[in-house]
Short mmCIF file of C-alpha atoms and ligand atoms in Angstrom, two decimals:
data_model
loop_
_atom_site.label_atom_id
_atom_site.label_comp_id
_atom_site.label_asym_id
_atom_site.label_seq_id
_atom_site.Cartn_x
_atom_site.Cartn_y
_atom_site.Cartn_z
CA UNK Q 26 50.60 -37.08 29.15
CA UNK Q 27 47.95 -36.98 26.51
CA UNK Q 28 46.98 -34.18 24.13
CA UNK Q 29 43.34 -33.70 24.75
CA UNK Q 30 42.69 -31.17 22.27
CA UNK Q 31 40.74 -32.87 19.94
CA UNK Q 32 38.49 -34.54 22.90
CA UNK Q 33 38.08 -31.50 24.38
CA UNK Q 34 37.24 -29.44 21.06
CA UNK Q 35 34.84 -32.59 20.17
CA UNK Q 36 32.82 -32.80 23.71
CA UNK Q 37 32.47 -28.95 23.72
CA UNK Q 38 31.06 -29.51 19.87
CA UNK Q 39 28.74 -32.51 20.96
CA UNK Q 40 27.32 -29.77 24.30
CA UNK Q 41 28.83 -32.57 26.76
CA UNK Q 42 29.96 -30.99 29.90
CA UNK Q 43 33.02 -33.08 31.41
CA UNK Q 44 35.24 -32.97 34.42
CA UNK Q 45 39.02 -33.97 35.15
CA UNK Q 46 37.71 -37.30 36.74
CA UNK Q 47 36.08 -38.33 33.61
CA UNK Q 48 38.94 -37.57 31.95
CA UNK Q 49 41.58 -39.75 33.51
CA UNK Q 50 38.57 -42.40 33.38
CA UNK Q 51 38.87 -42.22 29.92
CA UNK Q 52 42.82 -42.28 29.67
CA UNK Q 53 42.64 -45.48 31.88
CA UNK Q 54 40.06 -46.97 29.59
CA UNK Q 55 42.61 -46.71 26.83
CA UNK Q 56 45.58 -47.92 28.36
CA UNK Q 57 43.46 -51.08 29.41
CA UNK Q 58 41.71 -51.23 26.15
CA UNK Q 59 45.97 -51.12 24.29
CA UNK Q 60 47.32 -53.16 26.78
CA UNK Q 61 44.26 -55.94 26.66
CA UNK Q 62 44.69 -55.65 22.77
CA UNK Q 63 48.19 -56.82 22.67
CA UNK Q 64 46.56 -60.68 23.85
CA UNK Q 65 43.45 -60.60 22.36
CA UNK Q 66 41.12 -58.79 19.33
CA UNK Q 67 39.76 -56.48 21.01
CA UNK Q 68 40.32 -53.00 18.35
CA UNK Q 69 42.16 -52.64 15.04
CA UNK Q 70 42.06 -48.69 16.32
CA UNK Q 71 45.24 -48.06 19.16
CA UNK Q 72 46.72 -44.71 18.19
CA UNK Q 73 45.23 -42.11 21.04
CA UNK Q 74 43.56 -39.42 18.87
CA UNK Q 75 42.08 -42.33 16.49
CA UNK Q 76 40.68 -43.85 19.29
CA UNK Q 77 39.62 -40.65 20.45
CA UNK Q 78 37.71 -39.88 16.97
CA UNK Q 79 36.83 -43.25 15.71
CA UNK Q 80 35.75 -44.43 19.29
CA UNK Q 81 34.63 -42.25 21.83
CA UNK Q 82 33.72 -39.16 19.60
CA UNK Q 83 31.61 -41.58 17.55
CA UNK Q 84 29.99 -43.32 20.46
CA UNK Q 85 29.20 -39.95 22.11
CA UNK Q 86 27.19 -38.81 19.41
CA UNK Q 87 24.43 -40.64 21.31
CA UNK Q 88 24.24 -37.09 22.87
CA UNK Q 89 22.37 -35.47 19.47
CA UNK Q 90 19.91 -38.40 20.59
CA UNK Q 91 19.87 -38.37 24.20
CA UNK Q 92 20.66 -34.48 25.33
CA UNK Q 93 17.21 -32.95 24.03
CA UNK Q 94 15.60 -35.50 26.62
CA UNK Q 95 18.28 -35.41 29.67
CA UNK Q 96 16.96 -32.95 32.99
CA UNK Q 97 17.36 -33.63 36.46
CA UNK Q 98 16.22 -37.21 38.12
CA UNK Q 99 16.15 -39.24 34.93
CA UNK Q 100 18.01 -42.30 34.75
CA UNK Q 101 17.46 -43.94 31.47
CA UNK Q 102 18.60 -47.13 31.25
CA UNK Q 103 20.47 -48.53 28.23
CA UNK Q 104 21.87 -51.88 26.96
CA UNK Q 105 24.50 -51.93 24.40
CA UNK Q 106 24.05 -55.05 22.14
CA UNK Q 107 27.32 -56.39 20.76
CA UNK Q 108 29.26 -53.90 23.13
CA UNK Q 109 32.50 -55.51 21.69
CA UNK Q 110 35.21 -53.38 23.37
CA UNK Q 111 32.97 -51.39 25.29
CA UNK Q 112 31.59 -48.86 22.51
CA UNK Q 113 28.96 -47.06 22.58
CA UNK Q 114 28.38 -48.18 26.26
CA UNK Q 115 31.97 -47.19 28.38
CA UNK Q 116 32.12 -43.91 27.14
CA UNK Q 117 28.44 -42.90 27.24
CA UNK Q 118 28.28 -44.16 31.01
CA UNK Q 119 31.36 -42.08 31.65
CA UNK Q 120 30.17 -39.16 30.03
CA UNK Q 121 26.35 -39.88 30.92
CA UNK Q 122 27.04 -41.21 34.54
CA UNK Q 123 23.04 -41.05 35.40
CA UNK Q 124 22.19 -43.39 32.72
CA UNK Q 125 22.29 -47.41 34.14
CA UNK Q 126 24.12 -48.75 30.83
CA UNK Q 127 24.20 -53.08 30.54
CA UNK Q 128 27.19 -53.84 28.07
CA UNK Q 129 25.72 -57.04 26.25
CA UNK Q 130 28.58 -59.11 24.24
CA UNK Q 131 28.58 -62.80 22.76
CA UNK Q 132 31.81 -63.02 23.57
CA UNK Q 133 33.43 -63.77 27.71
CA UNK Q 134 36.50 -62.58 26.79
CA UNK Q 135 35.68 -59.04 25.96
CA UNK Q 136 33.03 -59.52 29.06
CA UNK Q 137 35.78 -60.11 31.47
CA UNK Q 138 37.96 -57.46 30.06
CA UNK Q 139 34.83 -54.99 30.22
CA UNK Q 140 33.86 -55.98 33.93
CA UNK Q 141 37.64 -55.39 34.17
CA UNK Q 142 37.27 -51.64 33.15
CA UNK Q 143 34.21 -51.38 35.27
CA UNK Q 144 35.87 -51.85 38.44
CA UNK Q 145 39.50 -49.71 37.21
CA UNK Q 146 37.38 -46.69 36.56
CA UNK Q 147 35.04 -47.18 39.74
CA UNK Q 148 31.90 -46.83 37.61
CA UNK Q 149 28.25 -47.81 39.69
CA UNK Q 150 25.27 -48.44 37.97
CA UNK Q 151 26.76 -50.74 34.96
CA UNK Q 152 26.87 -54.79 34.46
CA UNK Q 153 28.27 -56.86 31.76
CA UNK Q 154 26.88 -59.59 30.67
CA UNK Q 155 28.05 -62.32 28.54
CA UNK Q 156 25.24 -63.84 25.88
CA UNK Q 157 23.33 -63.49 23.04
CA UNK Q 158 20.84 -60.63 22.30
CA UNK Q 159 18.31 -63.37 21.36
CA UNK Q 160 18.85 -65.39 23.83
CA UNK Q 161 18.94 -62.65 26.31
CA UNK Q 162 15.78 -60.75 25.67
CA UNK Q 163 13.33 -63.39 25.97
CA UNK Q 164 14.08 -63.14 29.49
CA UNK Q 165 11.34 -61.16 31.68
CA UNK Q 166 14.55 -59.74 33.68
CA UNK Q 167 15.34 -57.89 30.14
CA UNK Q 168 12.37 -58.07 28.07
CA UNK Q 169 11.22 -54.46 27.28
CA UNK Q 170 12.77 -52.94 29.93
CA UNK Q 171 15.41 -50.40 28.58
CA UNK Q 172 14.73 -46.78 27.76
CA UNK Q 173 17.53 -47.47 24.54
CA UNK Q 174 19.04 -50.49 23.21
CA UNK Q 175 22.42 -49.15 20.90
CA UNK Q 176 24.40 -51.13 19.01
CA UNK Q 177 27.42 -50.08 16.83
CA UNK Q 178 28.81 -52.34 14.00
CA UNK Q 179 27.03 -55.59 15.07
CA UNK Q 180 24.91 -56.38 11.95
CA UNK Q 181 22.49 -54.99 9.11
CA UNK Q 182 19.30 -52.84 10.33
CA UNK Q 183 16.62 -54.84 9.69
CA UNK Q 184 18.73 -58.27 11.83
CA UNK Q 185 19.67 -56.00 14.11
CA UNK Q 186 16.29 -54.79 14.92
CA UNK Q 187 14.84 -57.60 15.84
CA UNK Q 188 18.21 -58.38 18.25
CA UNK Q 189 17.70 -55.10 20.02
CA UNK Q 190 13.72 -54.04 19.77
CA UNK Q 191 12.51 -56.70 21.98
CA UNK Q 192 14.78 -54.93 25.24
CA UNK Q 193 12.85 -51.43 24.19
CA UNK Q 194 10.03 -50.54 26.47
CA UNK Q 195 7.27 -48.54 24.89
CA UNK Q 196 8.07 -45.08 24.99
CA UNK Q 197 12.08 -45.98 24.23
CA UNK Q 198 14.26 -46.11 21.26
CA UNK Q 199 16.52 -48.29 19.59
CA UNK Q 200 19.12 -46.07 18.48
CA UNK Q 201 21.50 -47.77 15.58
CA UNK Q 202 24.70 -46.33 14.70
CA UNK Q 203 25.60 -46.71 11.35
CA UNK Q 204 29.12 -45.67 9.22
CA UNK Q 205 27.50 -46.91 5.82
CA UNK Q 206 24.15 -47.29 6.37
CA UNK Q 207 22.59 -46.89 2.44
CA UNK Q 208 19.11 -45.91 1.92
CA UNK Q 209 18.51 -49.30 0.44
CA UNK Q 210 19.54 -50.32 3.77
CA UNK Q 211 17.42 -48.48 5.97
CA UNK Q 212 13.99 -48.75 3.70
CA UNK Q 213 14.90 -52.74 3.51
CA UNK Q 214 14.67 -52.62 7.74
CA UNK Q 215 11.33 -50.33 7.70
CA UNK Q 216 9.18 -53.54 7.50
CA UNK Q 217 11.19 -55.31 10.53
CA UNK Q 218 10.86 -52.23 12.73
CA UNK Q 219 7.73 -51.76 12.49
CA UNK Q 220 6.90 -55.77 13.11
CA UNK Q 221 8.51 -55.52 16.01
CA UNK Q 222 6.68 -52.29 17.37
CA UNK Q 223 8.56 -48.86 16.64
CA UNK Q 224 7.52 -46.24 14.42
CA UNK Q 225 9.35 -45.11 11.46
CA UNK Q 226 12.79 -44.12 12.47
CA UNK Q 227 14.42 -41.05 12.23
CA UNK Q 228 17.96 -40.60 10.58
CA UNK Q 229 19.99 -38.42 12.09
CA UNK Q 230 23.50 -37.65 9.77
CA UNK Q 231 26.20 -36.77 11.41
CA UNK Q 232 30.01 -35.84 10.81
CA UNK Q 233 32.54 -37.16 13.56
CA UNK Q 234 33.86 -34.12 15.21
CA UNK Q 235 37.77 -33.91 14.79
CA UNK Q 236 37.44 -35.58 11.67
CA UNK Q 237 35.42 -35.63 8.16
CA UNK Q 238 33.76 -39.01 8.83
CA UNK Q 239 30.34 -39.14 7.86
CA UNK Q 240 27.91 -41.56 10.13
CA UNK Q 241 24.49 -42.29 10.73
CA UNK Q 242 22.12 -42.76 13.90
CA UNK Q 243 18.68 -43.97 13.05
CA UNK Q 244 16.38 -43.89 15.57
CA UNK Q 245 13.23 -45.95 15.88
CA UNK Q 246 10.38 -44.73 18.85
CA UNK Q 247 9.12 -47.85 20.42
CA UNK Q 248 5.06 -47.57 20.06
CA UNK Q 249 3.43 -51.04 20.68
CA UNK Q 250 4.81 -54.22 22.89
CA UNK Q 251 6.91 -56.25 20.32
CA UNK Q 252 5.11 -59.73 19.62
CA UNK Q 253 6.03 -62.62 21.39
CA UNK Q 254 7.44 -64.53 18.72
CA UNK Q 255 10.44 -62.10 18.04
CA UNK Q 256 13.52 -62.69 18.58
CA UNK Q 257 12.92 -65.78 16.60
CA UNK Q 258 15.48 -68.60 17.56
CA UNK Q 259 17.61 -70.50 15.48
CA UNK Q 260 20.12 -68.00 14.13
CA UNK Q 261 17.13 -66.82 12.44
CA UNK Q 262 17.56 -62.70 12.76
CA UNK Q 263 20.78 -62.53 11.31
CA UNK Q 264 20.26 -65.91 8.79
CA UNK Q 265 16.82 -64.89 7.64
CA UNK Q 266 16.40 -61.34 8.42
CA UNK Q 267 12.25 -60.24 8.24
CA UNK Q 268 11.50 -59.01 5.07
CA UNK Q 269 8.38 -57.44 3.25
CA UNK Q 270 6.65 -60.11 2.30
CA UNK Q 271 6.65 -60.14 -1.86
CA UNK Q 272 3.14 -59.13 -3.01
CA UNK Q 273 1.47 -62.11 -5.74
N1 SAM V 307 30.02 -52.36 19.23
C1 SAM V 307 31.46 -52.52 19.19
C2 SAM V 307 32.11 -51.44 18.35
O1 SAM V 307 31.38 -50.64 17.76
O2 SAM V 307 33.35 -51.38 18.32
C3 SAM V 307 31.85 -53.94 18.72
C4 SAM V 307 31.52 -54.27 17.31
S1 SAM V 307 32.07 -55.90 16.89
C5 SAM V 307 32.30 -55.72 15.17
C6 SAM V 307 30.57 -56.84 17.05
C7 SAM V 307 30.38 -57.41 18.44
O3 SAM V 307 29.06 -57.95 18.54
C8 SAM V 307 31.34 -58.54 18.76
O4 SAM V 307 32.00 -58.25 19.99
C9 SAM V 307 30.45 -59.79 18.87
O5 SAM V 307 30.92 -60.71 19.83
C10 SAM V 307 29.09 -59.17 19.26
N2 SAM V 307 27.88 -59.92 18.83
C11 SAM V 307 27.61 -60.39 17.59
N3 SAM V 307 26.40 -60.98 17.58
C12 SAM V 307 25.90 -60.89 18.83
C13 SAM V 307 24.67 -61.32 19.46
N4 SAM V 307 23.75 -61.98 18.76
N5 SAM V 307 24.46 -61.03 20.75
C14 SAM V 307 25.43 -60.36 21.46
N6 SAM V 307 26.60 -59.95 20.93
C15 SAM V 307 26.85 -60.20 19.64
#
């Protein structure tokens, strides 16, 4: 049996309305995600409530973003870039069952494990795919076609922009989370989001409820189609992020 106190508490604090279904969707999640873990790196976090805090209360903060615009017949849809073991993207869909989520990893292992998941919990509208955001959103199938691309821990703002923007249709958001994003961090990315076509973002500060972790979502409004020449190729976003050019 699991003490669900500080889930509940935290879901009530976030304004997400859950039922007993998406509960036990979530214990199963974890005993896949602990069992899975014992063969492969999937999570340095296994104790229940840590995974509870660090994982799906963290991920679920997407609500501060995405409540204000949720009412009846919209179904965003979302790719998580770098969706590792499933964060933000498993508990969002569970919680968020509307939104059409695509879990996006470089990596088939934690692909198979996720499709895995998928079927345990019986969750519709959700694929996993195995690739590389670069590589991925070139493709017409994906290019500028999600209401939100979200990524959690996959690289610094301004690299990570240019993996994510290109899926963002115009009128979307790429929604970063961030544990220790610095303001040098987030005024070095201004220049790459708005090259690839969002408006300045917003940064929304958060504390983790359950816990006194202090986190960061910065959102950037998707205004103009991004140029065809991002993603560059070459391990270019991540090896040579864009960068103001220096004035002579
Ligand atoms: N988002 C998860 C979380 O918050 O726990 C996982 C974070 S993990 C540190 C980073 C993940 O991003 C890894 O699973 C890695 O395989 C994936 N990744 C890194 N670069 C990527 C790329 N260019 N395209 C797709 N996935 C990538």
């Amino acid at each position: 049996m699991y003490q669900d106190k500080v889930l509940t508490d935290g879901l009530r604090e976030l304004g997400i309305p859950y039922t007993d279904r998406q509960m036990d969707q979530l214990h199963v999640y974890y005993e896949m995600m602990v069992e899975k873990n014992k063969v492969m790196n999937l999570t340095g976090i296994t104790e229940y409530d840590e995974v509870v805090v660090k994982h799906w209360l963290d991920s679920l903060c997407f609500a501060k973003v995405y409540l204000p615009l949720r009412k009846d017949g919209f179904c965003p849809k979302l790719i998580d870039v770098g969706t590792g073991a499933g964060f933000p993207g498993i508990p969002v869909k569970i919680l968020f069952p509307e939104i059409e989520v695509l879990l996006l990893d470089s990596l088939q292992k934690r692909i198979t494990f996720l499709q895995d998941v998928v079927k345990a919990l019986e969750l519709d509208t959700i694929s996993c795919v195995h690739g590389r955001a670069e590589e991925l959103s070139i493709k017409p199938a994906y290019r500028e076609t999600f209401d939100f691309a979200v990524s959690r821990a996959v690289a610094r703002l301004n690299s990570l922009a240019e993996l994510c923007v290109p899926f963002v249709k115009e009128g979307g958001s790429f929604v970063s989370y961030k544990a220790d994003a610095s303001e040098e961090e987030i005024e070095e990315s201004l220049y790459a989001i708005k090259t690839l076509g969002c408006a300045k973002p917003k940064v929304l500060s958060y504390v983790v409820p359950g816990s006194d972790l202090t986190r960061k979502l910065v959102v950037a409004q998707k205004i103009s189609t991004t140029p065809g020449k991002y993603p560059r190729g070459g391990g270019k976003p991540l090896k040579a992020p864009l960068l103001q050019p220096v004035k002579r």
